[in-house]
């Protein structure tokens, strides 16, 4: 039985907790063996910085402020390896040295000196294999940043510190060579293998790891990158992260034709048009399934480094339908929820839309509550947290709890839409998509279809949401549920229009229209065929901020009567 087969058999046999202990034990053994490996002594060539951060986040780190389960932990200036390590997510980010990109971006002598101190403190405290920072993906992330920022790290250090730095890199390279296969498929495995490739490229005495790592990376590209350039988690931010890793590898090996892997190049060629299809006018990514907007400059740099000029994939990518005209861009989630890859991050966002006018956001989702409390994380995954439609206040998907009997591999299975239909159309007036899902059939016997059209001028977006019972069995189910709720063949449903915090909204015309004013003064009018609109306070999560931002949502309410209900709405930009 191969190691890959063992990894899949073992948790099914004895459960997730035992699998974690087993993997941790295997990691520990690999760490002990890695300590006997010959240490690296120098770089084969001078590394160049290839990772970029945000100075605002760097200032937060330097001040000792960390977001842990929705609360700001103030450890004190100059303290990094403290109380924040008690939280697994925070610990992974700290041990992965994500923060060093941000601290370096502050670009002061004091910030650079502090980054050095924290790195050598990590070697002293954790370099021998202690702590929770030795998962393969975290280790891969860490060594890439250590090598990228080598010029800063080794600036005016003592000889013993330099020796400790190279010894720690050699130790981690040996560990990655033994344990990269245990990383979860997808982004974690790409991170582990990229770290191994960088060790082979940069360090003297590590040439033997390079070709095997590149071959393994090519196999992962074949297995994980779809023909449309998408990934199984359907997370646009993760797609960019993988693309950035592969682009950095390809650029680093391009000077030596012996190392170029055609599978990596082909994967980049598939991914670039998909990434462009999922970007808005300001260069940010659509925020679906746990992904954040990303850094536009970093995305631009990765695309430029890859040297792939292919335009945006026509009609969208990775299960997201794209409509664009006159500077207006609408993206709709038009595929099944990701039940593989990263189901614990999947959101109940089928048929949800995000919309930009030029470089400014209009309709958004609540975003990823990663790093906040469990309650906020669950709320952000609900259908009502998106610009989508809910029936009787419920979500179109149900997420299994931690004690659920079908929970496997530590990830959550999803009771989600099984059948999704998508049609596209265009004519002399504009372009449109029609999509439907059966997520509400098990609970209510109801199907939801949504048609979105964008006029060629980009000045108007038209929406048609229809909720209906399709078959005799569905109608019977609907009648039963309506009777249980004390209704006679009638159930409410709501269309949610979530607004970006930078947009200002006012209700007009007897609450039948909403005026949405963007930062540049541009106004969009939301109307729903005379139906009354209501305004609600809500939250907007943005990664890198220590707290959520307050914002508004407009809600249109109607009812399913005699097996059918319709909401027709328009968003228009007056001339």
XYZ file of C-alpha atoms in Angstrom:
575
model
C 0.000 0.000 0.000
C 1.435 3.395 -0.967
C 1.814 6.239 1.512
C -0.896 8.189 -0.309
C -3.270 5.237 0.094
C -2.416 4.933 3.786
C -3.195 8.592 4.327
C -6.691 8.108 2.925
C -7.364 4.752 4.598
C -6.201 5.608 8.078
C -8.703 8.346 9.073
C -11.634 6.324 7.774
C -10.546 3.461 10.006
C -9.896 5.180 13.301
C -11.041 8.781 13.004
C -9.789 12.293 12.578
C -8.223 12.787 16.019
C -6.123 9.640 15.686
C -5.063 10.622 12.184
C -3.834 13.969 13.469
C -1.797 12.281 16.189
C -0.438 9.802 13.652
C 0.607 12.559 11.238
C 2.134 14.566 14.070
C 4.147 11.502 15.111
C 5.346 10.997 11.527
C 6.314 14.696 11.394
C 8.219 14.293 14.667
C 10.175 11.316 13.347
C 11.005 13.190 10.132
C 12.187 16.148 12.215
C 14.473 13.980 14.318
C 15.989 12.428 11.199
C 16.350 15.814 9.507
C 18.600 17.034 12.296
C 21.269 14.575 11.156
C 21.301 15.971 7.618
C 24.314 17.984 6.507
C 23.457 21.672 7.017
C 23.414 24.152 4.177
C 26.316 26.596 4.391
C 25.638 29.280 1.815
C 23.519 30.375 -1.124
C 24.384 29.297 -4.647
C 23.291 32.715 -5.851
C 21.990 35.858 -4.201
C 18.182 35.551 -3.712
C 15.930 38.425 -4.738
C 12.881 39.504 -2.691
C 9.777 38.124 -4.404
C 7.060 38.484 -1.772
C 5.254 41.669 -0.890
C 3.253 42.832 2.113
C 1.254 45.735 3.519
C 2.828 48.346 5.764
C -0.425 48.812 7.706
C -0.368 45.165 8.751
C 3.335 45.437 9.522
C 2.671 48.274 11.946
C 0.049 46.140 13.707
C 2.535 43.286 14.102
C 5.264 45.608 15.358
C 2.839 46.988 17.940
C 2.117 43.439 19.150
C -1.530 43.439 18.062
C -3.048 40.191 16.758
C -6.591 39.146 15.900
C -7.369 35.896 17.739
C -10.892 34.436 17.451
C -12.383 37.881 16.921
C -10.549 39.567 19.797
C -7.517 41.818 19.559
C -4.661 40.425 21.662
C -2.196 43.142 22.663
C 1.029 41.317 23.476
C 3.137 44.414 23.746
C 5.663 46.037 21.447
C 8.529 43.770 20.463
C 6.751 40.531 21.459
C 5.785 38.030 18.754
C 6.104 34.477 20.083
C 3.661 34.945 22.950
C 0.006 34.367 23.826
C -1.189 34.570 20.216
C 0.367 31.145 19.583
C -2.413 29.535 21.619
C -4.734 29.897 18.614
C -3.949 27.348 15.843
C -4.809 29.689 12.950
C -2.769 32.546 14.392
C 0.096 30.185 15.196
C 0.171 28.895 11.607
C 0.362 32.454 10.249
C 3.130 33.416 12.670
C 5.184 30.232 12.187
C 4.737 30.572 8.428
C 6.342 34.040 8.627
C 3.488 35.656 6.694
C 4.161 38.706 8.853
C 7.714 39.284 7.612
C 6.440 40.556 4.241
C 4.364 43.168 6.072
C 7.088 44.176 8.533
C 9.596 44.612 5.697
C 7.019 46.793 3.880
C 7.206 49.285 6.788
C 10.705 50.004 5.388
C 12.425 51.463 8.425
C 15.715 50.349 10.033
C 13.847 49.598 13.249
C 11.311 47.352 11.490
C 14.032 45.445 9.646
C 16.020 44.977 12.867
C 12.925 43.678 14.649
C 12.285 41.159 11.861
C 15.848 39.862 12.306
C 15.440 39.536 16.077
C 12.170 37.633 15.744
C 13.590 35.229 13.161
C 16.642 34.292 15.246
C 14.421 33.994 18.295
C 12.300 31.503 16.319
C 15.407 29.442 15.508
C 16.356 29.372 19.168
C 12.883 28.467 20.436
C 11.437 26.289 17.670
C 14.249 25.391 15.284
C 14.811 22.043 16.974
C 11.307 20.870 16.114
C 9.338 22.205 19.051
C 5.982 23.965 18.704
C 3.168 23.704 16.188
C 4.963 25.322 13.263
C 6.181 22.163 11.593
C 3.294 21.226 9.329
C 4.646 20.793 5.770
C 2.658 23.682 4.304
C 3.669 26.058 7.114
C 7.296 24.986 6.738
C 7.182 25.531 2.978
C 5.707 28.989 3.449
C 8.393 29.810 6.007
C 11.448 28.781 3.975
C 10.239 30.690 0.903
C 10.085 33.889 2.956
C 13.398 33.216 4.672
C 15.068 32.851 1.275
C 13.193 35.793 -0.276
C 14.298 38.132 2.508
C 17.803 36.693 2.961
C 19.490 40.025 2.209
C 17.637 41.662 5.092
C 17.964 38.688 7.448
C 21.733 38.327 7.042
C 22.515 42.051 7.062
C 25.262 42.723 9.647
C 24.578 39.534 11.656
C 27.127 37.625 13.714
C 28.828 34.574 12.136
C 27.103 32.218 14.592
C 23.714 33.646 13.591
C 24.490 33.107 9.920
C 25.455 29.494 10.642
C 22.255 28.975 12.631
C 20.194 30.426 9.763
C 21.660 28.093 7.121
C 21.522 25.092 9.459
C 17.832 25.753 10.085
C 17.153 26.031 6.339
C 18.915 22.735 5.690
C 16.942 21.118 8.513
C 13.660 22.334 7.017
C 14.628 21.257 3.504
C 15.221 17.707 4.732
C 11.910 17.753 6.603
C 9.996 18.914 3.504
C 11.630 16.230 1.378
C 10.273 13.583 3.760
C 6.856 15.050 4.580
C 5.449 17.093 1.669
C 3.120 14.230 0.722
C 1.294 14.531 4.045
C 0.122 18.081 3.237
C -3.491 18.330 2.105
C -3.913 18.432 -1.662
C -4.398 21.936 -3.024
C -2.739 25.083 -1.704
C -1.053 23.386 1.326
C 0.762 20.871 -0.883
C 1.756 23.549 -3.396
C 3.211 25.563 -0.500
C 5.214 22.591 0.786
C 6.610 21.727 -2.646
C 7.403 25.344 -3.509
C 9.419 25.614 -0.316
C 11.340 22.482 -1.268
C 12.021 23.816 -4.784
C 13.355 27.107 -3.392
C 15.677 25.203 -1.061
C 17.003 23.170 -4.004
C 17.494 26.276 -6.134
C 19.074 28.547 -3.543
C 21.084 26.446 -1.100
C 24.448 24.822 -1.594
C 24.302 21.084 -1.021
C 20.552 20.817 -1.727
C 20.694 20.153 -5.484
C 19.417 16.601 -4.978
C 15.957 17.792 -3.890
C 15.308 20.051 -6.870
C 14.394 17.717 -9.735
C 12.175 15.402 -7.613
C 10.378 18.446 -6.195
C 9.778 19.928 -9.649
C 8.446 16.601 -10.953
C 6.084 16.356 -7.977
C 4.969 19.948 -8.522
C 4.212 19.153 -12.154
C 2.093 16.163 -11.116
C 0.140 18.347 -8.687
C -0.484 20.850 -11.496
C -1.938 18.079 -13.654
C -4.097 16.787 -10.823
C -5.275 20.002 -9.179
C -5.552 22.642 -11.937
C -8.654 22.106 -14.087
C -8.947 22.621 -17.821
C -10.659 25.964 -17.145
C -7.782 27.009 -14.872
C -9.789 26.516 -11.695
C -9.205 24.581 -8.470
C -11.533 22.343 -6.475
C -11.913 24.732 -3.508
C -13.385 27.370 -5.894
C -11.664 29.998 -3.760
C -10.399 32.830 -6.018
C -7.835 34.010 -3.471
C -6.361 30.495 -3.210
C -6.225 30.345 -7.008
C -4.089 33.494 -6.995
C -1.876 32.127 -4.207
C -1.170 28.935 -6.164
C -0.560 30.918 -9.346
C 1.887 33.201 -7.509
C 3.790 30.210 -6.133
C 4.009 28.527 -9.547
C 4.970 31.792 -11.237
C 7.808 32.347 -8.767
C 9.074 28.793 -9.324
C 8.875 29.090 -13.093
C 10.702 32.415 -13.070
C 13.402 31.057 -10.759
C 14.146 27.994 -12.934
C 13.714 29.674 -16.331
C 17.410 30.581 -16.492
C 18.272 26.874 -16.712
C 16.384 24.907 -19.348
C 17.235 21.607 -17.630
C 14.845 22.453 -14.799
C 11.833 23.821 -16.710
C 8.748 21.670 -16.171
C 6.214 21.955 -19.028
C 3.329 20.961 -16.736
C 3.947 24.036 -14.588
C 3.964 26.258 -17.677
C 0.749 24.688 -18.985
C -0.920 25.171 -15.585
C 0.045 28.856 -15.569
C -1.353 29.229 -19.081
C -4.688 27.780 -17.924
C -4.815 29.799 -14.717
C -3.984 33.291 -16.012
C -7.215 33.735 -18.064
C -9.239 32.348 -15.120
C -7.693 34.848 -12.706
C -8.415 37.724 -15.075
C -12.025 36.547 -15.398
C -12.435 36.700 -11.611
C -11.005 40.208 -11.149
C -12.875 43.473 -10.881
C -11.955 46.918 -12.201
C -9.734 47.753 -9.219
C -7.721 44.561 -9.689
C -9.163 42.723 -6.675
C -10.587 39.213 -6.769
C -14.187 38.124 -6.260
C -14.703 37.147 -2.619
C -16.318 33.711 -2.627
C -15.868 30.526 -0.575
C -13.571 31.948 2.060
C -11.428 34.031 -0.271
C -10.538 37.670 0.301
C -9.945 40.344 -2.348
C -6.162 39.900 -2.454
C -3.546 42.561 -3.228
C -3.963 44.016 -6.749
C -0.278 44.974 -7.074
C 0.831 41.491 -6.050
C -1.592 39.894 -8.535
C -0.360 42.211 -11.284
C 3.233 41.295 -10.457
C 2.523 37.551 -10.543
C 0.796 37.859 -13.919
C 3.656 39.967 -15.281
C 6.278 37.520 -13.975
C 4.457 34.631 -15.661
C 4.514 36.547 -18.954
C 1.110 35.212 -20.052
C -0.949 37.840 -21.846
C -4.094 35.758 -22.419
C -7.295 37.796 -21.917
C -9.959 36.994 -19.327
C -11.663 33.673 -19.946
C -14.870 34.366 -21.845
C -17.999 34.009 -19.708
C -16.138 33.421 -16.437
C -14.195 30.605 -14.832
C -14.161 28.101 -11.971
C -17.959 27.992 -11.835
C -18.453 31.772 -11.725
C -20.402 33.426 -14.532
C -19.058 36.812 -15.655
C -21.004 39.655 -17.261
C -19.109 42.818 -18.224
C -20.027 45.909 -20.247
C -19.206 49.603 -20.104
C -17.054 49.263 -16.991
C -19.723 47.324 -15.086
C -18.728 43.833 -13.991
C -21.039 41.259 -12.388
C -19.849 37.858 -11.154
C -22.320 35.169 -10.093
C -21.621 31.901 -8.278
C -23.122 29.457 -10.770
C -21.779 26.044 -9.733
C -21.970 23.521 -6.929
C -20.414 24.210 -3.560
C -16.888 22.806 -3.180
C -17.356 19.575 -1.222
C -13.705 18.667 -1.841
C -10.632 20.796 -1.545
C -11.701 23.063 1.342
C -15.323 22.284 2.310
C -14.839 23.838 5.736
C -14.514 27.193 3.939
C -17.392 26.746 1.468
C -20.153 29.338 1.635
C -23.849 28.874 0.844
C -23.513 31.377 -1.989
C -25.060 29.666 -5.016
C -26.492 32.344 -7.366
C -25.024 35.139 -5.213
C -23.604 38.100 -7.135
C -20.881 40.683 -6.673
C -20.870 43.848 -8.751
C -18.395 46.654 -9.453
C -18.800 49.891 -11.381
C -15.383 50.673 -12.756
C -12.991 50.474 -9.800
C -15.669 50.849 -7.133
C -17.658 48.062 -5.458
C -21.458 48.154 -5.414
C -22.730 44.700 -4.377
C -20.534 42.496 -2.204
C -20.700 39.642 0.292
C -20.004 39.787 4.020
C -16.640 38.210 3.232
C -14.497 35.705 5.055
C -14.640 35.859 8.871
C -11.427 33.843 9.073
C -9.764 34.662 12.376
C -12.966 35.842 14.032
C -15.257 33.954 16.402
C -16.983 30.690 15.439
C -20.394 32.406 15.447
C -19.244 35.110 13.036
C -17.550 32.506 10.863
C -20.826 30.562 10.583
C -22.817 33.741 9.913
C -20.472 34.732 7.079
C -21.037 31.371 5.366
C -24.846 31.694 5.353
C -26.792 32.640 2.232
C -28.015 35.859 3.895
C -24.368 36.992 4.143
C -24.278 37.295 0.341
C -26.137 39.250 -2.307
C -28.439 36.286 -2.803
C -31.950 34.956 -2.117
C -33.143 33.234 1.054
C -36.436 31.408 1.662
C -38.097 31.915 5.047
C -34.820 33.231 6.413
C -32.910 29.983 5.800
C -29.749 29.152 3.860
C -29.667 27.077 0.697
C -27.059 24.752 2.266
C -26.597 23.173 5.660
C -23.157 22.631 7.158
C -22.454 19.606 9.346
C -21.397 20.219 12.957
C -18.259 18.937 14.616
C -19.965 15.870 16.027
C -21.731 14.886 12.833
C -21.365 11.185 11.994
C -20.388 11.905 8.374
C -17.626 14.300 9.289
C -14.364 12.987 7.826
C -10.781 14.192 7.569
C -11.621 17.005 9.992
C -13.649 18.762 7.305
C -17.363 19.383 6.976
C -19.668 17.717 4.502
C -22.354 19.925 3.050
C -26.041 19.355 2.434
C -26.082 21.584 -0.622
C -27.665 22.062 -4.057
C -27.193 18.979 -6.217
C -28.595 20.184 -9.517
C -27.562 23.486 -11.052
C -28.565 24.606 -14.523
C -26.805 27.423 -16.401
C -27.672 29.105 -19.690
C -26.050 32.093 -21.401
C -27.482 34.491 -23.928
C -26.584 37.725 -25.703
C -28.344 39.931 -28.200
C -28.349 43.508 -29.471
C -29.350 44.814 -26.032
C -26.834 43.093 -23.803
C -25.718 39.805 -22.268
C -27.442 37.585 -19.736
C -27.136 34.394 -17.709
C -29.959 32.236 -16.345
C -29.111 29.864 -13.529
C -31.159 27.706 -11.151
C -30.483 25.457 -8.155
C -32.436 22.958 -6.071
C -30.989 23.868 -2.675
C -34.413 24.711 -1.242
C -36.135 21.577 -2.556
C -35.361 19.301 0.457
C -36.625 21.888 2.959
C -39.435 23.601 1.064
C -39.951 21.848 -2.281
C -38.818 25.061 -4.008
C -36.387 25.759 -6.845
C -34.667 29.125 -7.237
C -33.826 30.543 -10.654
C -32.019 33.842 -11.158
C -31.577 35.704 -14.430
C -29.049 38.534 -14.555
C -28.709 40.795 -17.601
C -26.248 43.653 -18.207
C -27.005 46.139 -20.969
C -24.244 46.828 -23.471
C -23.870 50.373 -22.111
C -23.167 48.968 -18.633
C -25.633 51.504 -17.221
C -28.253 48.975 -16.130
C -28.283 45.545 -14.498
C -31.573 43.650 -14.552
C -32.447 40.792 -12.215
C -35.286 38.286 -12.165
C -35.539 35.972 -9.145
C -38.151 33.243 -9.354
C -38.995 30.758 -6.587
C -41.274 27.899 -7.620
C -42.375 24.325 -6.917
C -41.498 22.339 -10.012
C -43.057 18.882 -9.628
C -46.056 17.327 -7.909
C -43.762 16.010 -5.152
C -42.298 19.490 -4.698
C -45.762 21.040 -4.457
C -46.775 18.488 -1.856
C -43.645 19.238 0.144
C -44.304 22.973 -0.116
C -47.888 22.594 1.115
C -46.761 20.524 4.092
C -44.096 23.033 5.136
C -46.403 26.016 4.643
C -49.091 24.335 6.758
C -46.563 23.594 9.501
C -45.671 27.289 9.569
C -49.328 28.285 9.787
C -49.463 29.535 6.206
C -51.874 28.552 3.447
C -49.680 27.769 0.440
C -47.568 30.835 1.142
C -43.968 31.358 2.269
C -41.836 34.540 2.392
C -38.556 34.882 0.543
C -36.024 37.694 0.464
C -33.513 39.113 -2.004
C -30.460 40.535 -0.226
C -28.352 43.331 -1.703
C -25.264 43.786 0.442
C -23.386 47.055 -0.037
C -19.744 47.917 0.395
C -18.983 50.103 3.458
C -17.680 52.886 1.199
C -21.091 53.198 -0.497
C -23.806 55.406 1.012
C -27.452 54.340 0.663
C -30.765 56.173 1.149
C -34.335 54.974 0.618
C -36.548 57.114 -1.637
C -39.990 57.112 -3.296
C -41.837 55.705 -0.298
C -39.156 53.097 0.317
C -39.554 51.591 -3.163
C -36.158 52.775 -4.414
C -32.671 52.923 -2.939
C -30.059 55.475 -4.009
C -26.555 54.018 -3.732
C -23.818 56.652 -3.885
C -20.260 55.491 -4.531
C -17.060 57.207 -3.403
C -16.686 59.080 -6.687
C -20.220 60.484 -6.431
C -21.699 58.055 -8.953
C -25.278 57.027 -8.096
C -27.007 53.720 -8.761
C -30.776 53.303 -8.245
C -32.105 49.977 -6.977
C -35.790 49.280 -7.643
C -37.852 46.114 -7.320
C -41.019 46.628 -9.343
C -42.749 48.684 -6.659
C -41.995 46.277 -3.796
C -40.994 47.866 -0.515
C -37.304 47.943 0.359
C -35.925 47.773 3.882
C -32.511 48.829 5.122
C -30.534 46.762 7.641
C -27.259 47.234 9.505
C -24.713 44.519 8.880
C -20.978 43.763 8.818
C -18.226 43.563 6.227
C -15.083 41.493 6.868
C -11.806 42.472 5.296
C -8.665 40.438 5.968
C -5.918 42.457 7.628
C -8.289 44.579 9.680
C -8.550 43.932 13.389
C -12.328 44.278 13.331
C -15.281 44.141 10.908
C -16.565 47.282 9.213
C -20.151 48.472 9.584
C -22.190 48.562 6.391
C -25.766 48.291 5.087
C -27.856 45.857 3.109
C -31.090 46.413 1.203
C -33.630 43.593 1.524
C -36.597 43.034 -0.799
C -39.307 40.728 0.584
C -41.976 38.893 -1.364
C -43.873 35.619 -0.974
C -44.302 32.307 -2.730
C -48.053 32.088 -3.348
C -49.668 29.121 -5.087
C -46.282 27.532 -5.709
C -44.543 30.566 -7.233
C -43.041 33.921 -6.298
C -41.099 36.506 -8.310
C -38.902 39.520 -7.554
C -37.878 41.651 -10.531
C -35.260 44.265 -9.795
C -32.998 46.722 -11.598
C -29.822 48.571 -10.727
C -29.463 51.554 -13.019
C -27.030 54.440 -13.353
C -28.826 57.610 -14.414
C -27.268 59.454 -17.319
